[in-house]
Short mmCIF file of C-alpha atoms in Angstrom, two decimals:
data_model
loop_
_atom_site.label_atom_id
_atom_site.label_comp_id
_atom_site.label_asym_id
_atom_site.label_seq_id
_atom_site.Cartn_x
_atom_site.Cartn_y
_atom_site.Cartn_z
CA MET A 1 82.36 6.74 -15.50
CA SER A 2 82.84 3.51 -14.71
CA THR A 3 81.85 1.03 -18.25
CA GLN A 4 79.11 -0.84 -16.29
CA ALA A 5 77.28 2.42 -14.96
CA LEU A 6 77.41 3.85 -18.19
CA ILE A 7 75.84 0.98 -19.76
CA TYR A 8 72.69 0.60 -17.65
CA ASP A 9 72.32 4.36 -17.40
CA ARG A 10 70.27 6.27 -19.12
CA ILE A 11 72.39 7.28 -22.12
CA SER A 12 73.17 11.44 -22.83
CA LEU A 13 75.00 12.90 -25.65
CA SER A 14 78.31 13.46 -22.45
CA ASP A 15 77.92 10.00 -21.76
CA ILE A 16 78.34 8.93 -25.30
CA LEU A 17 81.30 11.75 -26.30
CA ASN A 18 83.14 10.50 -22.70
CA MET A 19 82.30 6.55 -23.42
CA LYS A 20 84.17 4.56 -24.57
CA VAL A 21 82.62 3.14 -28.41
CA TYR A 22 82.30 -0.77 -28.42
CA ASP A 23 83.00 -3.15 -31.44
CA TYR A 24 79.09 -3.97 -32.54
CA SER A 25 80.65 -7.04 -34.13
CA LEU A 26 81.14 -9.30 -30.48
CA PRO A 27 78.36 -10.27 -28.18
CA TYR A 28 77.13 -8.46 -25.62
CA SER A 29 79.17 -9.37 -23.06
CA ALA A 30 82.32 -9.96 -24.49
CA ARG A 31 82.83 -6.18 -26.29
CA GLU A 32 85.52 -4.87 -25.75
CA VAL A 33 87.10 -0.56 -25.46
CA ALA A 34 88.04 0.17 -29.35
CA LYS A 35 88.55 3.60 -28.40
CA THR A 36 87.37 7.06 -26.43
CA MET A 37 86.01 10.65 -27.16
CA PRO A 38 86.77 13.17 -24.34
CA ILE A 39 83.39 15.36 -23.06
CA ASP A 40 84.62 18.79 -23.76
CA ASN A 41 83.68 18.11 -27.58
CA GLU A 42 80.24 17.74 -26.33
CA ARG A 43 79.43 21.22 -26.81
CA ARG A 44 81.77 21.26 -30.52
CA VAL A 45 80.02 18.70 -31.54
CA LEU A 46 76.85 20.12 -30.99
CA ASP A 47 77.33 23.70 -32.38
CA GLY A 48 79.58 21.87 -35.18
CA LEU A 49 76.50 20.01 -36.76
CA GLN A 50 74.27 23.40 -36.64
CA ASP A 51 78.25 25.11 -38.24
CA LEU A 52 78.13 21.25 -40.95
CA ASP A 53 81.63 20.70 -39.53
CA PRO A 54 82.45 18.21 -42.18
CA GLN A 55 85.11 17.94 -39.32
CA VAL A 56 82.11 16.67 -37.22
CA ILE A 57 79.67 15.08 -39.11
CA GLY A 58 82.38 12.90 -40.06
CA ASP A 59 83.38 11.92 -36.81
CA ILE A 60 79.53 11.34 -35.85
CA TYR A 61 79.43 9.35 -38.69
CA ASP A 62 82.41 7.31 -38.31
CA GLN A 63 80.72 6.46 -34.86
CA TYR A 64 77.14 5.32 -35.67
CA PHE A 65 76.89 4.77 -39.76
CA SER A 66 77.88 0.81 -39.08
CA GLU A 67 75.04 0.69 -36.59
CA VAL A 68 72.74 2.64 -38.12
CA TYR A 69 73.16 0.08 -41.03
CA ARG A 70 72.82 -2.85 -39.56
CA TYR A 71 69.90 -2.25 -38.01
CA VAL A 72 68.12 -0.80 -41.55
CA CYS A 73 69.47 -4.08 -42.89
CA TYR A 74 67.93 -5.82 -39.96
CA ARG A 75 64.74 -4.62 -40.96
CA ILE A 76 64.54 -4.44 -43.94
CA SER A 77 67.28 -6.77 -45.16
CA ASP A 78 67.44 -5.87 -48.92
CA GLU A 79 70.64 -3.88 -48.32
CA THR A 80 70.82 -1.69 -51.37
CA VAL A 81 67.61 0.08 -49.97
CA ALA A 82 69.54 -0.17 -46.46
CA GLU A 83 71.99 1.52 -47.71
CA ASP A 84 69.95 4.15 -49.53
CA ILE A 85 67.40 4.75 -45.51
CA ALA A 86 70.69 4.74 -43.41
CA SER A 87 71.98 7.33 -45.24
CA GLU A 88 68.88 9.46 -45.34
CA VAL A 89 69.11 9.08 -42.00
CA PHE A 90 72.51 10.74 -41.31
CA VAL A 91 71.11 13.63 -44.41
CA ARG A 92 68.61 13.93 -42.31
CA LEU A 93 70.52 14.37 -39.06
CA LEU A 94 72.21 17.47 -40.36
CA GLU A 95 68.85 18.90 -41.97
CA ALA A 96 67.13 18.85 -37.79
CA ALA A 97 70.34 20.32 -36.86
CA GLN A 98 70.12 22.84 -38.80
CA ASN A 99 66.05 23.70 -37.85
CA HIS A 100 67.48 23.78 -34.40
CA LYS A 101 64.92 20.11 -34.56
CA GLY A 102 68.48 18.07 -33.67
CA PRO A 103 69.36 15.74 -30.95
CA GLN A 104 69.26 17.10 -27.32
CA SER A 105 70.95 15.18 -25.69
CA SER A 106 71.71 11.57 -27.35
CA ILE A 107 72.67 11.52 -30.85
CA LYS A 108 72.38 7.96 -30.96
CA GLY A 109 69.26 7.58 -29.76
CA TRP A 110 68.30 9.83 -32.40
CA LEU A 111 69.19 8.31 -35.45
CA ILE A 112 68.42 4.57 -34.36
CA ALA A 113 65.04 6.36 -33.66
CA THR A 114 64.73 8.13 -37.31
CA ALA A 115 65.88 4.91 -39.03
CA SER A 116 63.05 3.75 -37.30
CA ASN A 117 60.63 5.65 -38.44
CA ALA A 118 62.55 6.15 -41.81
CA VAL A 119 62.30 1.45 -41.67
CA ASN A 120 58.18 1.71 -41.09
CA ASP A 121 57.47 4.27 -44.03
CA HIS A 122 59.70 1.73 -46.35
CA LEU A 123 57.73 -0.85 -45.54
CA ARG A 124 54.21 0.92 -45.55
CA LEU A 125 55.22 1.92 -48.78
CA LEU A 126 55.93 -1.03 -49.55
CA TYR A 127 52.93 -3.59 -48.51
CA ARG A 128 50.77 -0.52 -50.35
CA ARG A 129 52.62 -1.60 -54.08
CA PRO A 130 53.12 -5.50 -53.92
CA THR A 131 56.27 -6.10 -56.28
CA GLU A 132 56.23 -9.53 -58.22
CA GLU A 133 59.91 -11.93 -57.16
CA LEU A 134 61.40 -12.73 -59.73
CA SER A 135 61.39 -16.46 -59.93
CA ASP A 136 64.08 -18.37 -58.84
CA SER A 137 65.77 -20.84 -62.48
CA LEU A 138 65.28 -24.64 -61.21
CA PRO A 139 68.13 -26.00 -59.44
CA ASP A 140 70.10 -28.49 -60.51
CA GLU A 141 71.13 -31.96 -58.27
CA ASN A 142 74.58 -30.78 -57.18
CA SER A 143 74.32 -30.24 -53.33
CA SER A 144 76.05 -27.66 -52.69
CA ILE A 145 73.21 -26.05 -54.26
CA THR A 146 70.34 -27.36 -52.74
CA PHE A 147 72.03 -26.34 -49.24
CA GLU A 148 72.26 -22.99 -50.52
CA LEU A 149 68.29 -23.18 -51.39
CA ASP A 150 67.78 -24.62 -48.67
CA LEU A 151 69.15 -21.52 -46.48
CA ARG A 152 68.01 -19.22 -48.91
CA GLU A 153 64.23 -20.55 -48.23
CA GLN A 154 64.76 -21.04 -44.70
CA ASN A 155 65.87 -16.59 -44.05
CA ARG A 156 63.08 -16.35 -46.59
CA VAL A 157 60.82 -18.06 -44.01
CA LEU A 158 62.28 -16.57 -41.16
CA HIS A 159 62.22 -12.96 -43.20
CA SER A 160 58.92 -13.27 -44.53
CA ALA A 161 57.62 -14.04 -40.47
CA TYR A 162 59.40 -11.51 -38.56
CA THR A 163 57.39 -9.03 -41.54
CA GLN A 164 54.60 -10.36 -39.89
CA LEU A 165 55.34 -8.43 -36.51
CA THR A 166 53.82 -5.19 -35.28
CA ALA A 167 56.83 -2.40 -35.68
CA GLU A 168 57.30 -2.04 -32.31
CA GLN A 169 58.02 -5.60 -31.98
CA GLN A 170 60.62 -5.67 -34.72
CA HIS A 171 62.27 -2.70 -33.73
CA VAL A 172 62.73 -4.43 -30.74
CA LEU A 173 63.50 -7.86 -32.10
CA ALA A 174 66.25 -5.28 -33.95
CA LEU A 175 67.86 -4.15 -31.19
CA ARG A 176 68.20 -6.45 -28.67
CA PHE A 177 69.14 -8.75 -31.02
CA GLY A 178 70.70 -7.09 -34.44
CA LEU A 179 72.86 -5.01 -32.49
CA GLY A 180 72.58 -6.09 -29.17
CA TYR A 181 71.05 -3.95 -26.60
CA SER A 182 70.69 -4.91 -23.38
CA LEU A 183 67.12 -4.44 -22.04
CA GLU A 184 67.98 -1.28 -19.82
CA GLU A 185 69.48 0.49 -23.19
CA THR A 186 66.63 -0.93 -25.37
CA ALA A 187 63.94 0.51 -22.32
CA THR A 188 65.56 3.90 -23.01
CA GLN A 189 65.62 3.64 -27.23
CA LEU A 190 61.70 2.61 -26.84
CA LYS A 191 61.09 5.38 -23.56
CA LYS A 192 60.18 2.45 -21.58
CA LYS A 193 60.69 -0.04 -18.44
CA VAL A 194 62.78 -2.98 -18.29
CA ASN A 195 59.88 -5.15 -17.49
CA ALA A 196 57.76 -3.34 -20.74
CA ILE A 197 60.63 -4.43 -22.99
CA LYS A 198 61.09 -8.38 -21.42
CA ALA A 199 57.32 -8.46 -21.67
CA LEU A 200 57.35 -7.08 -25.37
CA GLN A 201 60.46 -9.22 -26.24
CA PHE A 202 58.82 -11.87 -25.08
CA ARG A 203 55.20 -11.03 -27.24
CA ALA A 204 57.26 -10.71 -30.12
CA LEU A 205 59.39 -14.14 -30.20
CA ALA A 206 55.89 -16.36 -29.48
CA SER A 207 54.49 -14.16 -32.35
CA LEU A 208 57.81 -15.16 -34.62
CA GLN A 209 57.60 -18.92 -33.26
CA ARG A 210 54.30 -18.89 -34.65
CA GLN A 211 54.41 -17.24 -37.92
CA ILE A 212 57.74 -19.24 -39.01
CA GLY A 213 55.39 -22.59 -37.96
CA GLU A 214 52.83 -21.13 -40.13
CA GLY A 215 55.49 -20.33 -43.33
CA ASN A 216 57.03 -24.01 -42.79
CA HIS A 217 53.33 -25.46 -43.00
CA GLU A 218 52.95 -23.55 -46.71
CA MET B 1 55.57 -9.40 -15.60
CA SER B 2 54.81 -13.55 -15.96
CA LYS B 3 57.44 -16.23 -14.61
CA LEU B 4 57.97 -17.73 -18.34
CA GLU B 5 58.87 -13.46 -19.05
CA GLN B 6 61.72 -13.43 -16.68
CA LEU B 7 62.37 -16.95 -17.66
CA LEU B 8 63.10 -16.18 -21.13
CA GLU B 9 65.23 -13.44 -20.33
CA ASP B 10 66.95 -15.57 -17.95
CA CYS B 11 67.42 -18.35 -20.50
CA LEU B 12 69.06 -15.77 -23.39
CA GLU B 13 71.48 -14.32 -21.06
CA SER B 14 72.56 -17.78 -20.92
CA ILE B 15 72.83 -18.97 -23.98
CA GLU B 16 74.89 -15.59 -25.02
CA ARG B 17 77.26 -16.94 -22.81
CA GLY B 18 77.25 -19.83 -24.19
CA ASP B 19 74.95 -22.66 -22.74
CA THR B 20 73.34 -24.72 -25.54
CA ILE B 21 69.47 -24.48 -26.10
CA GLU B 22 68.60 -27.86 -24.49
CA ALA B 23 71.33 -27.57 -21.55
CA VAL B 24 69.98 -24.30 -20.73
CA VAL B 25 65.77 -25.75 -21.01
CA LEU B 26 66.72 -28.40 -18.93
CA ARG B 27 67.00 -25.86 -16.21
CA TYR B 28 63.07 -25.32 -16.29
CA PRO B 29 61.61 -28.98 -17.03
CA ARG B 30 58.07 -27.29 -16.38
CA PHE B 31 58.27 -25.04 -18.65
CA ALA B 32 60.71 -26.52 -20.99
CA ASP B 33 58.23 -27.25 -23.95
CA GLU B 34 57.52 -23.36 -23.81
CA LEU B 35 60.66 -22.04 -24.20
CA ARG B 36 62.45 -24.59 -26.36
CA PRO B 37 60.45 -22.60 -29.80
CA LEU B 38 60.73 -19.46 -28.55
CA LEU B 39 64.99 -19.55 -27.64
CA GLU B 40 64.62 -21.10 -31.06
CA ALA B 41 63.14 -17.94 -33.10
CA ALA B 42 65.94 -16.13 -30.54
CA ILE B 43 68.50 -17.78 -31.91
CA SER B 44 67.56 -17.52 -35.91
CA VAL B 45 66.84 -13.94 -35.27
CA LYS B 46 70.18 -13.23 -34.44
CA ASN B 47 71.52 -15.00 -37.10
CA LYS B 48 69.68 -12.68 -39.18
CA SER B 49 71.91 -9.94 -38.51
CA LEU B 50 74.98 -8.78 -40.23
CA PHE B 51 78.05 -8.22 -38.35
CA GLU B 52 80.69 -6.85 -40.18
CA VAL B 53 79.47 -4.13 -42.44
CA PRO B 54 80.98 -3.25 -46.24
CA SER B 55 84.29 -1.21 -46.36
CA VAL B 56 82.96 0.39 -49.55
CA VAL B 57 79.32 0.68 -47.98
CA VAL B 58 81.11 2.74 -45.18
CA ARG B 59 83.36 4.91 -47.88
CA ARG B 60 80.67 5.42 -50.24
CA ASN B 61 78.15 6.46 -47.97
CA ARG B 62 81.17 8.99 -46.10
CA ALA B 63 81.66 10.83 -49.14
CA LYS B 64 78.54 11.19 -50.16
CA LEU B 65 77.07 12.61 -47.11
CA LEU B 66 79.94 15.08 -47.10
CA GLN B 67 79.18 16.05 -49.97
CA GLN B 68 75.49 16.81 -49.02
CA ALA B 69 77.05 18.75 -46.38
CA ALA B 70 79.25 20.86 -48.41
CA LYS B 71 75.40 21.77 -50.63
CA MET B 72 74.12 22.89 -47.84
CA ARG B 73 76.93 24.65 -46.46
CA GLU B 74 76.84 26.35 -50.45
CA GLY B 75 73.05 27.10 -50.02
CA ARG B 76 73.52 28.56 -46.34
CA VAL B 77 76.35 31.35 -48.05
CA LYS B 78 73.90 32.45 -50.14
CA ARG B 79 70.92 32.47 -47.63
CA ASP B 80 72.85 35.00 -45.44
CA SER B 81 73.64 37.24 -48.19
CA TRP B 82 70.78 37.69 -50.16
CA SER B 83 69.45 37.97 -46.01
CA ILE B 84 72.01 40.89 -45.48
CA TRP B 85 69.59 43.23 -47.34
CA PHE B 86 65.94 41.66 -47.36
CA VAL B 87 65.48 41.64 -43.99
CA PRO B 88 66.44 45.11 -43.16
CA LEU B 89 64.11 46.47 -45.89
CA ARG B 90 61.48 44.60 -45.17
CA ARG B 91 61.74 45.79 -41.48
CA ALA B 92 61.67 49.15 -42.76
CA VAL B 93 58.49 48.60 -44.71
CA VAL B 94 56.95 47.21 -41.92
CA THR B 95 57.83 49.58 -40.00
CA LEU B 96 56.40 52.94 -42.66
CA THR B 97 53.20 50.52 -42.68
CA VAL B 98 52.53 50.86 -39.01
CA LEU B 99 53.20 54.16 -39.28
CA ALA B 100 51.40 55.14 -42.45
CA PHE B 101 48.13 53.37 -40.68
CA VAL B 102 48.57 55.48 -37.31
CA PHE B 103 48.82 58.32 -38.95
CA ALA B 104 45.76 58.32 -41.24
CA SER B 105 44.05 57.17 -38.24
CA GLY B 106 45.21 60.24 -35.61
CA THR B 107 44.77 62.30 -38.32
CA ASN B 108 40.73 61.22 -39.25
CA LEU B 109 40.36 61.39 -35.52
CA VAL B 110 42.01 64.65 -35.68
CA ARG B 111 39.49 65.64 -38.64
CA ALA B 112 36.33 63.88 -37.22
CA SER B 113 37.12 66.02 -33.36
CA ALA B 114 37.11 69.67 -34.71
CA SER B 115 33.34 70.19 -34.80
CA THR B 116 32.56 68.76 -31.56
CA ILE B 117 30.97 70.57 -28.33
CA PRO B 118 31.51 69.70 -24.80
CA GLY B 119 29.69 66.31 -24.16
CA ASP B 120 31.19 65.26 -27.79
CA ARG B 121 32.84 61.73 -27.13
CA LEU B 122 35.76 63.55 -29.35
CA TYR B 123 36.00 66.94 -27.61
CA PRO B 124 38.43 65.38 -25.17
CA VAL B 125 40.63 65.45 -28.43
CA LYS B 126 39.62 68.32 -29.40
CA ARG B 127 41.00 70.15 -26.31
CA THR B 128 44.27 68.32 -26.32
CA LEU B 129 45.07 69.45 -29.74
CA GLU B 130 44.71 72.94 -28.79
CA ASN B 131 46.85 72.33 -25.40
CA VAL B 132 49.25 70.83 -27.57
CA LEU B 133 48.81 73.80 -30.20
CA VAL B 134 49.43 76.63 -27.52
CA PHE B 135 52.46 74.16 -25.78
CA VAL B 136 54.37 74.82 -29.36
CA THR B 137 53.67 77.58 -29.91
CA VAL B 138 56.99 79.75 -29.04
CA ASP B 139 55.94 82.75 -30.51
CA SER B 140 54.84 85.16 -26.93
CA GLN B 141 52.57 86.77 -29.35
CA LYS B 142 51.20 84.16 -31.51
CA ARG B 143 50.27 82.06 -28.17
CA GLU B 144 48.55 85.30 -26.70
CA VAL B 145 46.53 85.52 -30.29
CA LEU B 146 46.16 81.57 -30.13
CA VAL B 147 45.04 81.98 -26.54
CA GLU B 148 42.81 84.47 -27.35
CA ALA B 149 41.53 82.05 -30.96
CA LEU B 150 40.64 79.31 -28.91
CA GLY B 151 39.15 81.51 -26.52
CA ASN B 152 36.56 83.38 -28.05
CA ARG B 153 34.57 81.06 -28.70
CA PRO B 154 31.07 80.87 -26.82
CA HIS B 155 30.73 77.25 -25.88
CA LEU B 156 34.31 78.43 -23.79
CA LEU B 157 32.95 81.37 -22.22
CA GLU B 158 30.31 79.54 -20.69
CA GLY B 159 32.58 76.46 -19.06
CA GLY B 160 34.90 79.60 -18.09
CA GLU B 161 37.85 76.91 -19.42
CA LEU B 162 39.71 79.53 -21.35
CA GLY B 163 38.02 83.16 -20.73
CA GLY B 164 40.52 84.73 -18.00
#
């Protein structure tokens, strides 16, 4: 199966196991082949998950943990909490496999969807129990510290604006800009058409830009 | 899908390829004022993303996951050994309960049909039981005695069911 076909076709488990693993640290258009997994492992992976085979579990973790963690970090921006959530996603994979409710086609799709649900649950709880922010100490006049504080303030405004978006808008931006998914991959993940993703992306960015503007005026 | 949504996507692809925001919006002067802030927002959220996952995080959580899997395997072995005797026992109890219920129902039915006469609803039950009794009686002498006993009932003589 050609790389181009892999990118634009609906991603299935056999596709994942047969496709080349990309280096997600690079922009999407510049991703390069890192390694391949043979297709005859597909049955082995599903059986291995149910049997709690440590080799299979380790392989799945190695392939997908970074992406899940990056997704969660993008949505939450608290790395400690993000690590807990990302870890929990993989435990849920094991539990679901035991109960025959695990992924039937795409492990990656299942993991990202579960991560999205876990993040949404966390954010719902968080907004019900708001916590007081610790006050920053007074800055001195050192220009590098001032620059860093400005940068932190910008990030704070950006993250605050991002959290004002709907869960679906946050999810689309996280997939498109956090993980570098193409429109087609994002559409597959959200089970929507490509045009719907373009519209969602547009509304998300428009809303984000509005929120950033309001945040800067405060 | 509106034209602006498609233009936004085209501009994002150009920026991904290395173009600046200004170079891109210059291609669409009519929409520049609308596109520029959206593209700036897109760049901001793109820069929010983490590119490198710390290796210590990867290692720590891998060990944790494999440990969790080992615990689940252990728990499953304990459940499997317990179910070796529990499941058959449960099946035996259910089967015996059903049989006891059927037996009790049947016994009550037979008892209720014992005093019935032709025309009663349970009379066929009584007749069937009598026929079964005759059938299972192997000894020919005993069978003759039984048939005679069953035949010596006034209501049967009327119907001529067992009469000679």
